Tab-separated table of C-alpha atoms (C1' of nucleotides) in Angstrom:
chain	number	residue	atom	x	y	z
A	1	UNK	CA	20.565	25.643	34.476
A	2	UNK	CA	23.754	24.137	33.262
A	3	UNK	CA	24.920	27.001	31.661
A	4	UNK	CA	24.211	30.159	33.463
A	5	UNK	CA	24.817	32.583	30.238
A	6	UNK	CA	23.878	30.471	27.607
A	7	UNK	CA	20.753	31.109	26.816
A	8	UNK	CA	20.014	34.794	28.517
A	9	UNK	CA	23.085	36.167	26.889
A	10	UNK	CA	21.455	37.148	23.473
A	11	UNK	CA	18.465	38.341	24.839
A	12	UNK	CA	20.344	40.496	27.271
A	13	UNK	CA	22.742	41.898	24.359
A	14	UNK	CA	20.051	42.636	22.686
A	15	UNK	CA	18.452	44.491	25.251
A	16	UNK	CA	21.772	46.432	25.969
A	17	UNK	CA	22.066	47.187	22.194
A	18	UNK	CA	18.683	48.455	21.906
A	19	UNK	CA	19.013	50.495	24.282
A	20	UNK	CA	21.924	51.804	23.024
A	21	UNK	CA	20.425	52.982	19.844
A	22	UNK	CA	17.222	54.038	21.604
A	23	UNK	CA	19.777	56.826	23.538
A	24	UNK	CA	21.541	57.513	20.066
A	25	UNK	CA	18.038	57.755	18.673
A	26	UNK	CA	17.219	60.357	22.000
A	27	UNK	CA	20.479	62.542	21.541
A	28	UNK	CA	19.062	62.998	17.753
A	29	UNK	CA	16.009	63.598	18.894
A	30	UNK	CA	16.955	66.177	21.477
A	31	UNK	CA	19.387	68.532	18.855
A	32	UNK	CA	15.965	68.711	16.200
A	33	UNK	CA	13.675	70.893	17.376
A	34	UNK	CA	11.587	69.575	15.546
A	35	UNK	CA	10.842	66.800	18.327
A	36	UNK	CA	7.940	66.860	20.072
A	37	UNK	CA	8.114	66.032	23.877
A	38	UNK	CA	5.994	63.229	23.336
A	39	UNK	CA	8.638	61.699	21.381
A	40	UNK	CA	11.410	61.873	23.558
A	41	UNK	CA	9.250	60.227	26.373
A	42	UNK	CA	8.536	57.309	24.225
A	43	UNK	CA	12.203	56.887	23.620
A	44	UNK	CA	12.458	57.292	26.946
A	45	UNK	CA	10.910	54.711	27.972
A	46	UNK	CA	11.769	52.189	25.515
A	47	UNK	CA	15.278	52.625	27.134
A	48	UNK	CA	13.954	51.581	30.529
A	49	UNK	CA	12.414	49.147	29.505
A	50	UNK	CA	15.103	47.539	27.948
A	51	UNK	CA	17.776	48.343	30.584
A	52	UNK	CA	15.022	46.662	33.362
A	53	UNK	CA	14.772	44.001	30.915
A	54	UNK	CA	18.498	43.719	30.685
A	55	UNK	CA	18.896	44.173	34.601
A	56	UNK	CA	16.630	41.098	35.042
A	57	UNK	CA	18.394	38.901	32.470
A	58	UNK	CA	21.308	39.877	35.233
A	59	UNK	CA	19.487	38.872	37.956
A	60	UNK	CA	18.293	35.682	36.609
A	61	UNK	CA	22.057	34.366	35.861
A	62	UNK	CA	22.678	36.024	39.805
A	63	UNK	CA	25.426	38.307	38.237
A	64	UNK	CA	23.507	41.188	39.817
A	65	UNK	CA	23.278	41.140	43.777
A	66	UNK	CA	19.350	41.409	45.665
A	67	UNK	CA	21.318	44.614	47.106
A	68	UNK	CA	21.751	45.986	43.956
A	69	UNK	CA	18.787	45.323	42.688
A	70	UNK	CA	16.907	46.636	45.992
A	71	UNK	CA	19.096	49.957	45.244
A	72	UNK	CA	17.658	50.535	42.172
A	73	UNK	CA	13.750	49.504	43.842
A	74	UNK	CA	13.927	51.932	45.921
A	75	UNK	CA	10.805	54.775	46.034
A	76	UNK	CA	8.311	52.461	45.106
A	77	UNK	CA	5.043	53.896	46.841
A	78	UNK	CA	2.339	51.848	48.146
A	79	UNK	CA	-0.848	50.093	47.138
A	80	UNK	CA	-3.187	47.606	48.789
A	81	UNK	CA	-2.454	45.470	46.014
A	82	UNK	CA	0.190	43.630	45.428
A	83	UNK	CA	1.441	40.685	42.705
A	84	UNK	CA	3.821	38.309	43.245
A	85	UNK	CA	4.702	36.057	40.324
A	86	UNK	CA	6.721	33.115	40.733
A	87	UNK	CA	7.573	31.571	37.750
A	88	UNK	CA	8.987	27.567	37.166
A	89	UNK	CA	9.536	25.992	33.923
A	90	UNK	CA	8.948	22.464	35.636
A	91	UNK	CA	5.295	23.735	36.158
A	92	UNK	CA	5.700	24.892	32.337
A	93	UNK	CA	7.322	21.780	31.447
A	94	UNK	CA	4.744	20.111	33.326
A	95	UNK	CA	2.121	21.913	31.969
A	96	UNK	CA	3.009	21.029	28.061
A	97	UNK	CA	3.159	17.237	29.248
A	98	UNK	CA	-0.273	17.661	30.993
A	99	UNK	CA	-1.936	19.102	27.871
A	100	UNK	CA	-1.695	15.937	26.470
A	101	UNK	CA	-5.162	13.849	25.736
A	102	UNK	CA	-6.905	16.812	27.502
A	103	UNK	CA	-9.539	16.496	24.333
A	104	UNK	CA	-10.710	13.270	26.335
A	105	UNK	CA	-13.971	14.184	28.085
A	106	UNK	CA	-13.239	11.427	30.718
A	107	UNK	CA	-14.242	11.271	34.488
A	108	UNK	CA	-11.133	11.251	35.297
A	109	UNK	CA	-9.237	14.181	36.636
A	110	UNK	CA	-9.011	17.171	34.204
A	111	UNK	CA	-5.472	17.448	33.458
A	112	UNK	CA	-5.077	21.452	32.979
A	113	UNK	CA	-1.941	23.056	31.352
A	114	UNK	CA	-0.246	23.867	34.566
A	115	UNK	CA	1.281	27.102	34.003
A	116	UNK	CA	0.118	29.327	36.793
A	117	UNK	CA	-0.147	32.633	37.634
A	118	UNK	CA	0.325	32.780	41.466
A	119	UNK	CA	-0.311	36.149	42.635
A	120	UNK	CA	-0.247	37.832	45.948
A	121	UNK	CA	-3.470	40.373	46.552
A	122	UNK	CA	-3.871	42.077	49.717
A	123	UNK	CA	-7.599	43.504	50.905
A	124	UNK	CA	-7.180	46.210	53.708
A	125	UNK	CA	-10.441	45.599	55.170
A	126	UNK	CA	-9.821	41.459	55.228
A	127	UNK	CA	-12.962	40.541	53.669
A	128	UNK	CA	-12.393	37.524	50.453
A	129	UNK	CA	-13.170	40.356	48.018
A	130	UNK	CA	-10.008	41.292	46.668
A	131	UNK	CA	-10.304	38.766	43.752
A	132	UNK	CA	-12.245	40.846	40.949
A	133	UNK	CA	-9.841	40.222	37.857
A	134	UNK	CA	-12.088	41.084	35.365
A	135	UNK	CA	-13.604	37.203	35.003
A	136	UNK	CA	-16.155	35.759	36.640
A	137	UNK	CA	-15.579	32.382	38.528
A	138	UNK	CA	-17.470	29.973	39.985
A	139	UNK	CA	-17.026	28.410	43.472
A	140	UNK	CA	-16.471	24.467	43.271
A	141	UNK	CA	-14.904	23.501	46.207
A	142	UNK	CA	-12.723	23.775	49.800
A	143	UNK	CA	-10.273	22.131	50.792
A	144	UNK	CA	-8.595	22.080	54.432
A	145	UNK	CA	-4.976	22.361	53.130
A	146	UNK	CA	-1.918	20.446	55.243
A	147	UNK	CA	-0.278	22.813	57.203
A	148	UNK	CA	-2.398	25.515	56.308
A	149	UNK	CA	-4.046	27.845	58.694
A	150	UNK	CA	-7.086	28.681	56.161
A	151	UNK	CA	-8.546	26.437	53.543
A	152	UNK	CA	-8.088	26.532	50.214
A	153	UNK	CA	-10.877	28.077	47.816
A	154	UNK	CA	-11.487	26.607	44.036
A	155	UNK	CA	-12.640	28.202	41.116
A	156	UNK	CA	-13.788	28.085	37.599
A	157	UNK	CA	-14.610	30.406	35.319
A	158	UNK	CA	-18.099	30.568	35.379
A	159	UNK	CA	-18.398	29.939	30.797
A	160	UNK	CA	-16.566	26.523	31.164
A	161	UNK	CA	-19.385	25.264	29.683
A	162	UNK	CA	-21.033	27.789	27.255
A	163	UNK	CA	-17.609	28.573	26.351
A	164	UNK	CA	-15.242	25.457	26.830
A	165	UNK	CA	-13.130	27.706	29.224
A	166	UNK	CA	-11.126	25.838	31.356
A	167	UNK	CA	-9.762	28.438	33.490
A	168	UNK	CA	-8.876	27.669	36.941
A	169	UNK	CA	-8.022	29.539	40.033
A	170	UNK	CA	-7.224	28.202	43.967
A	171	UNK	CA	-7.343	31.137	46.419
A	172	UNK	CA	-5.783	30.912	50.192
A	173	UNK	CA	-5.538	32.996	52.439
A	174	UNK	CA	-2.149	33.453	53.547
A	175	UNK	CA	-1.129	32.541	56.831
A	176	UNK	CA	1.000	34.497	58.235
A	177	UNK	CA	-1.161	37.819	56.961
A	178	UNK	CA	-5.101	37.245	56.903
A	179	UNK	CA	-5.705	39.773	54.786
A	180	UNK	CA	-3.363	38.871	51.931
A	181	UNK	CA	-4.763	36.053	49.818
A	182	UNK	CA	-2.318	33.974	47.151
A	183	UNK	CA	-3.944	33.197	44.264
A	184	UNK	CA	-3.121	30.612	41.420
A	185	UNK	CA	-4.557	30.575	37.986
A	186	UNK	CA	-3.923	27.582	36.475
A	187	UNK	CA	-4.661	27.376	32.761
A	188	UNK	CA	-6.114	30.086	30.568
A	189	UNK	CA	-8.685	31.091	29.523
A	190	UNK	CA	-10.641	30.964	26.201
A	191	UNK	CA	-13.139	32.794	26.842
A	192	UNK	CA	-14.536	36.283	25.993
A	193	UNK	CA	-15.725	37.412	29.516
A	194	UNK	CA	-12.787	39.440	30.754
A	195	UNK	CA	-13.201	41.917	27.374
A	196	UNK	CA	-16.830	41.868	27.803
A	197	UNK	CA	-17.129	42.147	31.099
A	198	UNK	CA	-19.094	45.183	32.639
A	199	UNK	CA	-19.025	44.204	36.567
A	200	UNK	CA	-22.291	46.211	37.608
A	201	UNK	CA	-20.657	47.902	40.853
A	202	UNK	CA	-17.248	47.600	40.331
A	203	UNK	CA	-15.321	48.086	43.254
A	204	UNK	CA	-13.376	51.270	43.993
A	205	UNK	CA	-10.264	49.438	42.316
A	206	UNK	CA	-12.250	48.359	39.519
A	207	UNK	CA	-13.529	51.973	38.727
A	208	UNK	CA	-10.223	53.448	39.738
A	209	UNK	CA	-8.914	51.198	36.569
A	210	UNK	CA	-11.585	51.558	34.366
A	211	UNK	CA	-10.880	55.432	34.940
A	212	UNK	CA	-7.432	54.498	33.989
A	213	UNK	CA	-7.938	52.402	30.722
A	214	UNK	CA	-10.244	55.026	29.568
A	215	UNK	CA	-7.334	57.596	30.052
A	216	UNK	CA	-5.449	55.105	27.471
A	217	UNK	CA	-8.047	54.767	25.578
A	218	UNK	CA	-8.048	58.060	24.847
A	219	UNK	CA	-4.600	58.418	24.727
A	220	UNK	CA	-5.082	61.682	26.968
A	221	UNK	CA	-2.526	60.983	29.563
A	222	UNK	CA	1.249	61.185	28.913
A	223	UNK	CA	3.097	57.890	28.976
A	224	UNK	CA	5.168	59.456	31.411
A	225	UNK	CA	2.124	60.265	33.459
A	226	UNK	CA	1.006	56.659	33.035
A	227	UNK	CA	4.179	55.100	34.383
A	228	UNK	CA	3.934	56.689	37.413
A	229	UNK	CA	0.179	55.750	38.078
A	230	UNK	CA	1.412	52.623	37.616
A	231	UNK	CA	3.914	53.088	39.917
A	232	UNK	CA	2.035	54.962	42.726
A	233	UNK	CA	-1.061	51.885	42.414
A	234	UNK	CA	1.189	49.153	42.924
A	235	UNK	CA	3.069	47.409	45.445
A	236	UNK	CA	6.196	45.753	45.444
A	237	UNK	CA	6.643	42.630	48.028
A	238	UNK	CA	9.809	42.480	48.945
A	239	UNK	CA	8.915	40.247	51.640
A	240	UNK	CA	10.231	36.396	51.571
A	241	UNK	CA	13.122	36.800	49.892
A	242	UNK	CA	15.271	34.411	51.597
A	243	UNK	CA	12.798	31.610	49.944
A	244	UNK	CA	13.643	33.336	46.606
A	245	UNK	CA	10.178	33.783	46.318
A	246	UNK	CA	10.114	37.269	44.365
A	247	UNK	CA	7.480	39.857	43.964
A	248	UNK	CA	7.299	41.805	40.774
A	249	UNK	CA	4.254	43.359	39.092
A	250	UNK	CA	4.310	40.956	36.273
A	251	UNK	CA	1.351	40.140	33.633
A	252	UNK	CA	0.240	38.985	30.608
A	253	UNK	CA	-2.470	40.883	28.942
A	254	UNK	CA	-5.602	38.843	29.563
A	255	UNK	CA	-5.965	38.112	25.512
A	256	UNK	CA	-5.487	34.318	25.401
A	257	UNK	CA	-1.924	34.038	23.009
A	258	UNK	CA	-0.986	30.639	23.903
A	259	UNK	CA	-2.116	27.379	22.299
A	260	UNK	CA	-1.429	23.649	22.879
A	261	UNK	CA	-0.183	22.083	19.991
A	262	UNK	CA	-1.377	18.402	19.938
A	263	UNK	CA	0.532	17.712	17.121
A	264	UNK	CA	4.035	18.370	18.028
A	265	UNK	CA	3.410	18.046	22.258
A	266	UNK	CA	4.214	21.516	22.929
A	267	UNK	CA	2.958	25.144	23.785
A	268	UNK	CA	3.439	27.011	20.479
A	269	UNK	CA	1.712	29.905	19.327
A	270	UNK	CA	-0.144	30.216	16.295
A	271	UNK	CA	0.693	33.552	13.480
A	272	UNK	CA	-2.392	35.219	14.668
A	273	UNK	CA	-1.454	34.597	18.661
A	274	UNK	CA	1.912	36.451	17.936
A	275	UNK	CA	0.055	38.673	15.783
A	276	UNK	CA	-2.432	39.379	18.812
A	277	UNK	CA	0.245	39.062	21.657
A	278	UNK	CA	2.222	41.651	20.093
A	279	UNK	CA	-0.068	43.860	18.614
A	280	UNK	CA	-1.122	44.270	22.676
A	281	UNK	CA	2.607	45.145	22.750
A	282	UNK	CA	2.181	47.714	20.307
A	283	UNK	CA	3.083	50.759	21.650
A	284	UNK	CA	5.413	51.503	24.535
A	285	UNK	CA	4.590	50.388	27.707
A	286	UNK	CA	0.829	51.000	27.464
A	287	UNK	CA	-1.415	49.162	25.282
A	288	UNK	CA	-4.347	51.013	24.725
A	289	UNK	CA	-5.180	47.890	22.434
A	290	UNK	CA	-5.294	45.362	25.047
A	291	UNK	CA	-8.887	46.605	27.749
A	292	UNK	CA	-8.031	45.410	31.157
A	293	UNK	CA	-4.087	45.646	31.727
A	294	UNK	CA	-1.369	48.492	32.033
A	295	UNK	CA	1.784	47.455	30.463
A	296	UNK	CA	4.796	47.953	30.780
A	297	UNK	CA	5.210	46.334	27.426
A	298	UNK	CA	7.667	45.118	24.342
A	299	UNK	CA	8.326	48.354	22.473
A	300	UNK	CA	7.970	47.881	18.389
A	301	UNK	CA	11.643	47.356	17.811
A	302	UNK	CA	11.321	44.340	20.205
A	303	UNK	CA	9.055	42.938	17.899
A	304	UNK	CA	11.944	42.081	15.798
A	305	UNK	CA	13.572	40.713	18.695
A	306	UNK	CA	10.710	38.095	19.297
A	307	UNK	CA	10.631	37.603	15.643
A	308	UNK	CA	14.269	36.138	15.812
A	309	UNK	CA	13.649	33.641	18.469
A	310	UNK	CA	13.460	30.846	16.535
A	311	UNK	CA	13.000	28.405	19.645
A	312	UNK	CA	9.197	28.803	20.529
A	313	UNK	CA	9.615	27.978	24.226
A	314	UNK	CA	12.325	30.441	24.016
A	315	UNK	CA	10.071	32.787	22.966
A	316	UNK	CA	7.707	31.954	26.008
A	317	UNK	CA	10.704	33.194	27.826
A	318	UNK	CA	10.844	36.203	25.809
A	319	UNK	CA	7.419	37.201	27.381
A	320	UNK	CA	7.471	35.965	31.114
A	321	UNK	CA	10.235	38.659	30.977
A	322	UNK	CA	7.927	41.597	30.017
A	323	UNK	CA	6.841	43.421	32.775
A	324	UNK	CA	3.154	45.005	32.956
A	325	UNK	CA	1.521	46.768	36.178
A	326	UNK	CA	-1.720	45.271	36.088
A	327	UNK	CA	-3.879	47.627	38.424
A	328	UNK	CA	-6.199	45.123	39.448
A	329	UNK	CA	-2.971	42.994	39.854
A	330	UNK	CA	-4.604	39.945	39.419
A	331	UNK	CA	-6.387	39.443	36.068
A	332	UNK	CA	-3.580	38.350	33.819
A	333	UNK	CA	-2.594	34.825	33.573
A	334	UNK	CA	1.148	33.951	33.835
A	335	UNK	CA	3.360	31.265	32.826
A	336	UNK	CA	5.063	29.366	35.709
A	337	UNK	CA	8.335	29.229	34.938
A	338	UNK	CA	11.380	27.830	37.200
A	339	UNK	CA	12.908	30.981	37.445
A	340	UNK	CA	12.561	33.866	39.214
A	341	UNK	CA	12.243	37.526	38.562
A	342	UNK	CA	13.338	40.236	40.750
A	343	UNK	CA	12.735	43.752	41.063
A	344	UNK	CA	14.175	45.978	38.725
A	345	UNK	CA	14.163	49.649	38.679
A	346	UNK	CA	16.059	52.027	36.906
A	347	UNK	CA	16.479	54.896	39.191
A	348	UNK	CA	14.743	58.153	38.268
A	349	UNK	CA	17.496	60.050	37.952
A	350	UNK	CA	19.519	57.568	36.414
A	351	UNK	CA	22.124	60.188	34.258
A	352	UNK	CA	20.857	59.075	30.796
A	353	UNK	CA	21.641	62.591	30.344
A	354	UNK	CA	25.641	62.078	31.187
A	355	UNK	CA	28.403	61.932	28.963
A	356	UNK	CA	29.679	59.213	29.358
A	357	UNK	CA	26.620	57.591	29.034
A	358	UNK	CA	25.729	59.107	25.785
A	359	UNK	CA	29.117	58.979	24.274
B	1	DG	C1'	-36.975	28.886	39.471
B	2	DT	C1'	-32.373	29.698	38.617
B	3	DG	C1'	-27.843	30.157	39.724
B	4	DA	C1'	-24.233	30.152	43.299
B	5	DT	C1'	-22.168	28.002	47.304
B	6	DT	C1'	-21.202	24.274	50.478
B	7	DT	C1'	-19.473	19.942	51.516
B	8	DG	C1'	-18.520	15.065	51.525
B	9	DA	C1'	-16.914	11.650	48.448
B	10	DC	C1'	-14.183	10.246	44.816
B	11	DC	C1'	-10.122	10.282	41.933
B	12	DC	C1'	-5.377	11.327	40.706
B	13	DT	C1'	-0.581	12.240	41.513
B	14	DA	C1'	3.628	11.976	43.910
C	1	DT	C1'	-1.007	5.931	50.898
C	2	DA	C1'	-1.513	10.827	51.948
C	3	DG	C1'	-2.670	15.025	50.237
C	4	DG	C1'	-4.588	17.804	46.790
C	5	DG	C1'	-8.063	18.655	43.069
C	6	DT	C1'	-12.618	17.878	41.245
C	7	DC	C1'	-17.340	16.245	41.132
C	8	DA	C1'	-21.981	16.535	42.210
C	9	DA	C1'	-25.870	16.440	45.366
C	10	DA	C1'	-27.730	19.316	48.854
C	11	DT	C1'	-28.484	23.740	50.355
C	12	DC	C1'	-28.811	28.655	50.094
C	13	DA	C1'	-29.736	33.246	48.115
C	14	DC	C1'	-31.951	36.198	45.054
DNA sequence: GTGATTTGACCCTA
DNA sequence: TAGGGTCAAATCAC
């Protein structure tokens, strides 16, 4: 990055300003009685989320130490699941390139749109099953991998052909811990399975989810309530840090938003993509719109903040940057980029209620 | 019989 | 040219 600030520092002002107003909005909010609790809650965590967001702009430009940040990541509880999204805009970059003349049916090589999703999923009882993510793939091959202790596992989504879905996904068991497996995604996919999908015996995860989106559905639980399910059903890796390598429960809400634009070369997204993308934004955190993820999500007012990204890959910055707690941590494609995330927290008690803070 | 998996060969990219 | 990704025939499972 030439520039370290350059192009983060808007984003992150805006964050900072939002959140601002969202805690002038809260002090209102608390001296009406007229406010119900639900409100404040929402406001509530619109602030976080823009104060993480703003935290990870930080990190990104390194103005914010791993210590820090590590502080503030603190109390995370435990799940067998874990993401870990690593994101590079070469493989974006690459990915836009590679799009190119993938309308020819040749023999040759499919050339995918190489934004991945790489994602970290541990199984406690070791078996290859930890890979339910709400599509259904198709084995098509194994590879013994260089330096590898396992082999490498391809799939396709099983509709590539009823449905031109071109989805991809390469699972390997890690090396140094059998039971965690890294998966890729590479492209995305087009089809309808993951919305229609009714796995027959879902797994314990599966039904400990669907539990969970029907709770949104219904809009029964408290937001509050759902952030900390989230919370207590994921894990944060903080392991491999020295490679940079970060671990952050990260997603995209399975909805397919992205397009290739032959006509210009690029990734761009259509009215109705943003339409859909941030309608599954809607409301805070949650999307009850969106069927298989948890989000933590863009709050309405960011809306407008997308809307004023006028530089489209800019704005497929804008949403690597939201973070969602998928609960099956593995079903949401994400974009690659060459940068990395890194946890952010905002401690529990952080003193939203202080002073200074509010002054 | 149908669909999924395995596996060796082929092809592409770096 | 080596390594990784995909194809497709053979095999397996239901």
């Amino acid at each position: 990055m030439e520039n370290g600030w350059s192009w983060e520092q808007k984003p992150l002002i805006g964050e900072l300003i939002q959140g601002m107003e969202l805690v002038k909005q809260l002090r209102v909010q608390f001296s009406t009685t007229s406010s119900s609790p639900e409100t404040v809650e929402t406001l509530l965590q619109r602030i976080l989320a823009s104060y993480e967001k703003a935290l990870m702009i930080l990190r990104w430009s390194g103005s914010i130490g791993q210590s820090q940040i590590e502080g503030v990541m603190a109390g995370v509880p435990e799940s067998p699941i874990s993401v870990n999204v690593s994101l590079g805009t070469d493989e974006f970059d690459k990915g836009i390139k590679d799009h190119q003349g993938t309308d020819d049916i040749s023999k040759k090589r499919k050339i995918l749109p190489r934004w991945t999703d790489h994602v970290r999923v541990r199984s406690e009882n070791g078996m290859e099953g930890p890979h339910e993510d709400g599509y259904s793939w198709r084995k098509y091959g194994q590879k013994d991998i260089l330096g590898a202790k396992y082999p490498r596992s391809y799939y396709r989504c099983t509709l590539r052909n009823s449905q031109n879905c071109w989805a991809t996904k390469q699972v390997q068991r890690s090396d140094d811990d059998p039971n965690a497996f890294d998966i890729t995604y590479r492209g995305r996919h087009t089809c309808s399975h993951a919305t229609n999908l009714v796995p027959a015996s879902p797994s314990p995860e599966k039904q400990e989810q669907k539990q969970y989106n029907n709770n949104n559905h219904n809009e029964q639980e408290r937001p509050l309530d759902i952030l900390r399910d989230i919370r207590s059903s994921l894990r944060i890796v903080t392991e491999d840090l020295d490679s940079k390598e970060i671990t952050y429960p990260f997603s995209f809400p399975s909805t397919s938003f992205g397009c290739m634009n032959s006509e210009n070369n690029g990734f761009s997204l259509s009215a109705l993509d943003r339409n859909t993308l941030l309608d599954g934004f809607s409301s805070p955190f949650l999307s009850p719109a969106t069927p298989e993820s948890n989000y933590f999500a863009v709050s309405p007012l960011e809306k407008s903040n997308f809307g004023g990204v006028h530089n489209e890959h800019h704005f497929e910055s804008e949403l690597t940057k939201i973070i969602s707690a998928n609960a099956s941590a593995t079903s949401s494609p994400v974009l690659d980029l060459d940068f990395s995330l890194h946890p952010v927290e905002i401690e529990p008690n952080f003193p939203f209620d202080s002073q200074p803070f509010l002054s």
